[in-house]
């Protein structure tokens, strides 16, 4: 009778183990599915961020290139104006020297 009473309890404990293993298996599947979903969301968020960053980077680069181009154009204009002023001053000096020479010749 003792062995007869043990055998059903063994079956019950075996069933419990199977039930708990199927529960852990389903919870493992659920956790794995949740992890995949979280990873998918993270990847999607990263792709969105990368796209926005690339758009910003291109716009920023375009703006920087425009600023540099404007700056170089302004600098070139300043250099041209300085060259013109220098030429004008040189012509004025030469004209003044010529005037002095002509005045000295007359004396």
Short mmCIF file of N, CA and C in Angstrom, two decimals:
data_model
loop_
_atom_site.label_atom_id
_atom_site.label_comp_id
_atom_site.label_asym_id
_atom_site.label_seq_id
_atom_site.Cartn_x
_atom_site.Cartn_y
_atom_site.Cartn_z
N UNK A 1 0.83 -1.20 0.00
CA UNK A 1 0.00 0.00 0.00
C UNK A 1 0.87 1.25 0.00
N UNK A 2 2.02 1.17 0.62
CA UNK A 2 2.92 2.30 0.66
C UNK A 2 3.44 2.63 -0.73
N UNK A 3 3.80 1.64 -1.50
CA UNK A 3 4.30 1.88 -2.86
C UNK A 3 3.16 2.36 -3.75
N UNK A 4 1.97 1.94 -3.49
CA UNK A 4 0.83 2.39 -4.29
C UNK A 4 0.55 3.86 -4.03
N UNK A 5 0.73 4.28 -2.79
CA UNK A 5 0.46 5.69 -2.49
C UNK A 5 1.59 6.58 -3.02
N UNK A 6 2.77 6.06 -3.14
CA UNK A 6 3.89 6.86 -3.65
C UNK A 6 3.76 7.10 -5.16
N UNK A 7 3.34 6.13 -5.84
CA UNK A 7 3.31 6.23 -7.28
C UNK A 7 2.39 7.34 -7.80
N UNK A 8 1.19 7.57 -7.30
CA UNK A 8 0.39 8.71 -7.77
C UNK A 8 1.05 10.05 -7.41
N UNK A 9 1.67 10.11 -6.25
CA UNK A 9 2.31 11.38 -5.89
C UNK A 9 3.48 11.67 -6.83
N UNK A 10 4.17 10.63 -7.26
CA UNK A 10 5.25 10.82 -8.22
C UNK A 10 4.69 11.37 -9.53
N UNK A 11 3.59 10.78 -9.96
CA UNK A 11 2.98 11.24 -11.20
C UNK A 11 2.58 12.71 -11.08
N UNK A 12 2.02 13.07 -9.93
CA UNK A 12 1.61 14.45 -9.73
C UNK A 12 2.83 15.37 -9.78
N UNK A 13 3.89 14.97 -9.11
CA UNK A 13 5.06 15.83 -9.11
C UNK A 13 5.66 15.91 -10.51
N UNK A 14 5.59 14.83 -11.26
CA UNK A 14 6.07 14.87 -12.63
C UNK A 14 5.21 15.81 -13.47
N UNK A 15 3.91 15.73 -13.25
CA UNK A 15 3.02 16.63 -13.97
C UNK A 15 3.32 18.08 -13.63
N UNK A 16 3.53 18.31 -12.37
CA UNK A 16 3.84 19.67 -11.95
C UNK A 16 5.11 20.16 -12.63
N UNK A 17 6.08 19.30 -12.69
CA UNK A 17 7.32 19.69 -13.35
C UNK A 17 7.07 20.01 -14.82
N UNK A 18 6.28 19.17 -15.47
CA UNK A 18 5.97 19.44 -16.87
C UNK A 18 5.23 20.75 -17.01
N UNK A 19 4.26 20.97 -16.10
CA UNK A 19 3.50 22.21 -16.15
C UNK A 19 4.43 23.41 -15.93
N UNK A 20 5.29 23.30 -14.95
CA UNK A 20 6.18 24.43 -14.68
C UNK A 20 7.17 24.61 -15.82
N UNK A 21 7.59 23.52 -16.45
CA UNK A 21 8.53 23.67 -17.57
C UNK A 21 7.80 24.27 -18.77
N UNK A 22 6.54 23.92 -18.97
CA UNK A 22 5.81 24.52 -20.09
C UNK A 22 5.53 25.99 -19.79
N UNK A 23 5.31 26.30 -18.52
CA UNK A 23 5.12 27.70 -18.15
C UNK A 23 6.41 28.49 -18.40
N UNK A 24 7.54 27.91 -17.98
CA UNK A 24 8.79 28.62 -18.19
C UNK A 24 9.10 28.70 -19.68
N UNK A 25 8.70 27.69 -20.43
CA UNK A 25 8.90 27.72 -21.87
C UNK A 25 8.07 28.82 -22.51
N UNK A 26 6.80 28.92 -22.08
CA UNK A 26 5.95 29.97 -22.64
C UNK A 26 6.42 31.34 -22.16
N UNK A 27 6.87 31.43 -20.90
CA UNK A 27 7.37 32.72 -20.43
C UNK A 27 8.67 33.06 -21.15
N UNK A 28 9.48 32.06 -21.46
CA UNK A 28 10.70 32.28 -22.23
C UNK A 28 10.36 32.79 -23.62
N UNK A 29 9.35 32.17 -24.24
CA UNK A 29 8.92 32.62 -25.56
C UNK A 29 8.39 34.06 -25.50
N UNK A 30 7.59 34.33 -24.46
CA UNK A 30 7.05 35.67 -24.30
C UNK A 30 8.17 36.68 -24.10
N UNK A 31 9.12 36.35 -23.22
CA UNK A 31 10.25 37.25 -22.98
C UNK A 31 11.07 37.44 -24.25
N UNK A 32 11.26 36.37 -24.99
CA UNK A 32 12.02 36.46 -26.24
C UNK A 32 11.28 37.35 -27.25
N UNK A 33 9.95 37.18 -27.33
CA UNK A 33 9.15 38.01 -28.23
C UNK A 33 9.21 39.48 -27.79
N UNK A 34 9.12 39.71 -26.48
CA UNK A 34 9.22 41.08 -25.97
C UNK A 34 10.59 41.68 -26.28
N UNK A 35 11.62 40.88 -26.11
CA UNK A 35 12.98 41.35 -26.41
C UNK A 35 13.13 41.67 -27.89
N UNK A 36 12.59 40.83 -28.74
CA UNK A 36 12.64 41.10 -30.19
C UNK A 36 11.89 42.39 -30.52
N UNK A 37 10.73 42.57 -29.90
CA UNK A 37 9.93 43.78 -30.15
C UNK A 37 10.68 45.02 -29.66
N UNK A 38 11.30 44.92 -28.49
CA UNK A 38 12.08 46.04 -27.96
C UNK A 38 13.25 46.35 -28.89
N UNK A 39 13.91 45.29 -29.36
CA UNK A 39 15.04 45.48 -30.28
C UNK A 39 14.57 46.11 -31.59
N UNK A 40 13.41 45.67 -32.10
CA UNK A 40 12.86 46.23 -33.34
C UNK A 40 12.56 47.71 -33.16
N UNK A 41 11.95 48.06 -31.99
CA UNK A 41 11.65 49.47 -31.72
C UNK A 41 12.93 50.29 -31.61
N UNK A 42 13.95 49.74 -30.93
CA UNK A 42 15.24 50.43 -30.81
C UNK A 42 15.86 50.66 -32.18
N UNK A 43 15.83 49.63 -33.03
CA UNK A 43 16.40 49.75 -34.37
C UNK A 43 15.64 50.79 -35.19
N UNK A 44 14.32 50.78 -35.07
CA UNK A 44 13.50 51.75 -35.80
C UNK A 44 13.80 53.17 -35.31
N UNK A 45 13.91 53.32 -33.99
CA UNK A 45 14.23 54.62 -33.41
C UNK A 45 15.60 55.09 -33.89
N UNK A 46 16.58 54.17 -33.94
CA UNK A 46 17.91 54.52 -34.41
C UNK A 46 17.89 54.92 -35.88
N UNK A 47 17.15 54.16 -36.71
CA UNK A 47 17.06 54.51 -38.14
C UNK A 47 16.45 55.90 -38.31
N UNK A 48 15.42 56.19 -37.54
CA UNK A 48 14.78 57.51 -37.60
C UNK A 48 15.77 58.60 -37.19
N UNK A 49 16.50 58.36 -36.08
CA UNK A 49 17.49 59.33 -35.62
C UNK A 49 18.58 59.52 -36.67
N UNK A 50 19.07 58.41 -37.25
CA UNK A 50 20.15 58.49 -38.24
C UNK A 50 19.70 59.29 -39.46
N UNK A 51 18.46 59.09 -39.89
CA UNK A 51 17.93 59.82 -41.04
C UNK A 51 17.84 61.31 -40.73
N UNK A 52 17.29 61.64 -39.55
CA UNK A 52 17.19 63.05 -39.15
C UNK A 52 18.57 63.68 -39.00
N UNK A 53 19.51 62.92 -38.43
CA UNK A 53 20.87 63.44 -38.26
C UNK A 53 21.50 63.71 -39.62
N UNK A 54 21.34 62.79 -40.55
CA UNK A 54 21.93 62.96 -41.89
C UNK A 54 21.33 64.19 -42.58
N UNK A 55 20.01 64.37 -42.45
CA UNK A 55 19.37 65.56 -43.04
C UNK A 55 19.93 66.82 -42.40
N UNK A 56 20.07 66.83 -41.07
CA UNK A 56 20.63 67.99 -40.38
C UNK A 56 22.07 68.24 -40.81
N UNK A 57 22.86 67.15 -40.91
CA UNK A 57 24.27 67.27 -41.27
C UNK A 57 24.43 67.89 -42.65
N UNK A 58 23.61 67.44 -43.61
CA UNK A 58 23.68 67.97 -44.97
C UNK A 58 23.28 69.45 -44.98
N UNK A 59 22.21 69.78 -44.26
CA UNK A 59 21.78 71.19 -44.19
C UNK A 59 22.86 72.05 -43.54
N UNK A 60 23.45 71.55 -42.46
CA UNK A 60 24.48 72.29 -41.77
C UNK A 60 25.70 72.49 -42.67
N UNK A 61 26.07 71.45 -43.40
CA UNK A 61 27.21 71.55 -44.31
C UNK A 61 26.92 72.55 -45.42
N UNK A 62 25.70 72.52 -45.97
CA UNK A 62 25.32 73.48 -47.01
C UNK A 62 25.40 74.91 -46.47
N UNK A 63 24.87 75.10 -45.26
CA UNK A 63 24.89 76.44 -44.65
C UNK A 63 26.33 76.89 -44.41
N UNK A 64 27.18 75.98 -43.94
CA UNK A 64 28.59 76.32 -43.69
C UNK A 64 29.29 76.68 -44.99
N UNK A 65 29.03 75.87 -46.04
CA UNK A 65 29.64 76.16 -47.34
C UNK A 65 29.20 77.53 -47.86
N UNK A 66 27.92 77.85 -47.67
CA UNK A 66 27.41 79.16 -48.12
C UNK A 66 28.09 80.29 -47.33
N UNK A 67 28.20 80.11 -46.01
CA UNK A 67 28.87 81.14 -45.19
C UNK A 67 30.32 81.34 -45.65
N UNK A 68 31.01 80.24 -45.89
CA UNK A 68 32.41 80.34 -46.33
C UNK A 68 32.50 81.01 -47.69
N UNK A 69 31.61 80.65 -48.60
CA UNK A 69 31.60 81.25 -49.93
C UNK A 69 31.34 82.75 -49.84
N UNK A 70 30.36 83.13 -49.01
CA UNK A 70 30.07 84.55 -48.80
C UNK A 70 31.27 85.27 -48.20
N UNK A 71 31.91 84.63 -47.23
CA UNK A 71 33.06 85.24 -46.57
C UNK A 71 34.20 85.45 -47.56
N UNK A 72 34.48 84.40 -48.38
CA UNK A 72 35.56 84.52 -49.36
C UNK A 72 35.24 85.60 -50.40
N UNK A 73 33.97 85.69 -50.80
CA UNK A 73 33.57 86.73 -51.76
C UNK A 73 33.76 88.12 -51.15
N UNK A 74 33.36 88.27 -49.88
CA UNK A 74 33.52 89.55 -49.20
C UNK A 74 35.01 89.90 -49.07
N UNK A 75 35.79 88.91 -48.71
CA UNK A 75 37.24 89.11 -48.57
C UNK A 75 37.86 89.53 -49.90
N UNK A 76 37.46 88.87 -50.98
CA UNK A 76 37.97 89.19 -52.31
C UNK A 76 37.58 90.62 -52.71
N UNK A 77 36.35 91.02 -52.39
CA UNK A 77 35.89 92.38 -52.67
C UNK A 77 36.75 93.39 -51.91
N UNK A 78 37.03 93.09 -50.64
CA UNK A 78 37.87 93.99 -49.84
C UNK A 78 39.27 94.10 -50.44
N UNK A 79 39.82 92.97 -50.89
CA UNK A 79 41.15 93.00 -51.50
C UNK A 79 41.15 93.83 -52.79
N UNK A 80 40.10 93.65 -53.62
CA UNK A 80 40.00 94.44 -54.85
C UNK A 80 39.92 95.93 -54.55
N UNK A 81 39.12 96.29 -53.54
CA UNK A 81 39.00 97.71 -53.17
C UNK A 81 40.35 98.24 -52.68
N UNK A 82 41.06 97.44 -51.91
CA UNK A 82 42.37 97.86 -51.40
C UNK A 82 43.34 98.04 -52.57
N UNK A 83 43.31 97.14 -53.55
CA UNK A 83 44.18 97.27 -54.73
C UNK A 83 43.87 98.57 -55.48
N UNK A 84 42.57 98.84 -55.68
CA UNK A 84 42.17 100.06 -56.39
C UNK A 84 42.65 101.31 -55.65
N UNK A 85 42.45 101.31 -54.34
CA UNK A 85 42.90 102.47 -53.54
C UNK A 85 44.41 102.64 -53.65
N UNK A 86 45.14 101.53 -53.59
CA UNK A 86 46.60 101.60 -53.70
C UNK A 86 47.01 102.14 -55.07
N UNK A 87 46.35 101.68 -56.12
CA UNK A 87 46.65 102.20 -57.47
C UNK A 87 46.34 103.68 -57.57
N UNK A 88 45.21 104.11 -57.02
CA UNK A 88 44.85 105.52 -57.05
C UNK A 88 45.88 106.37 -56.31
N UNK A 89 46.31 105.90 -55.14
CA UNK A 89 47.32 106.63 -54.37
C UNK A 89 48.63 106.71 -55.15
N UNK A 90 48.98 105.60 -55.78
CA UNK A 90 50.22 105.58 -56.56
C UNK A 90 50.13 106.58 -57.72
N UNK A 91 48.99 106.61 -58.39
CA UNK A 91 48.80 107.57 -59.49
C UNK A 91 48.86 109.00 -58.98
N UNK A 92 48.24 109.24 -57.84
CA UNK A 92 48.28 110.58 -57.25
C UNK A 92 49.71 110.99 -56.93
N UNK A 93 50.50 110.06 -56.35
CA UNK A 93 51.90 110.35 -56.03
C UNK A 93 52.70 110.66 -57.30
N UNK A 94 52.46 109.81 -58.32
CA UNK A 94 53.18 110.03 -59.58
C UNK A 94 52.79 111.37 -60.20
N UNK A 95 51.52 111.72 -60.15
CA UNK A 95 51.07 113.00 -60.68
C UNK A 95 51.69 114.15 -59.89
N UNK A 96 51.76 113.97 -58.57
CA UNK A 96 52.34 115.00 -57.72
C UNK A 96 53.82 115.18 -58.04
N UNK A 97 54.54 114.06 -58.22
CA UNK A 97 55.97 114.12 -58.55
C UNK A 97 56.17 114.82 -59.89
N UNK A 98 55.32 114.47 -60.86
CA UNK A 98 55.41 115.07 -62.19
C UNK A 98 55.17 116.58 -62.10
N UNK A 99 54.23 116.96 -61.30
CA UNK A 99 53.92 118.38 -61.09
C UNK A 99 55.13 119.10 -60.50
N UNK A 100 55.74 118.46 -59.51
CA UNK A 100 56.93 119.03 -58.87
C UNK A 100 58.05 119.20 -59.89
N UNK A 101 58.24 118.17 -60.73
CA UNK A 101 59.30 118.24 -61.75
C UNK A 101 59.02 119.38 -62.71
N UNK A 102 57.77 119.46 -63.18
CA UNK A 102 57.40 120.51 -64.12
C UNK A 102 57.60 121.90 -63.49
N UNK A 103 57.25 122.05 -62.21
CA UNK A 103 57.39 123.33 -61.52
C UNK A 103 58.87 123.67 -61.39
N UNK A 104 59.71 122.68 -61.07
CA UNK A 104 61.15 122.93 -60.92
C UNK A 104 61.76 123.31 -62.25
N UNK A 105 61.28 122.67 -63.35
CA UNK A 105 61.81 122.99 -64.67
C UNK A 105 61.48 124.44 -65.05
N UNK A 106 60.33 124.88 -64.67
CA UNK A 106 59.90 126.26 -64.98
C UNK A 106 60.73 127.26 -64.22
N UNK A 107 61.19 126.92 -63.07
CA UNK A 107 61.96 127.86 -62.25
C UNK A 107 63.33 127.94 -62.77
#
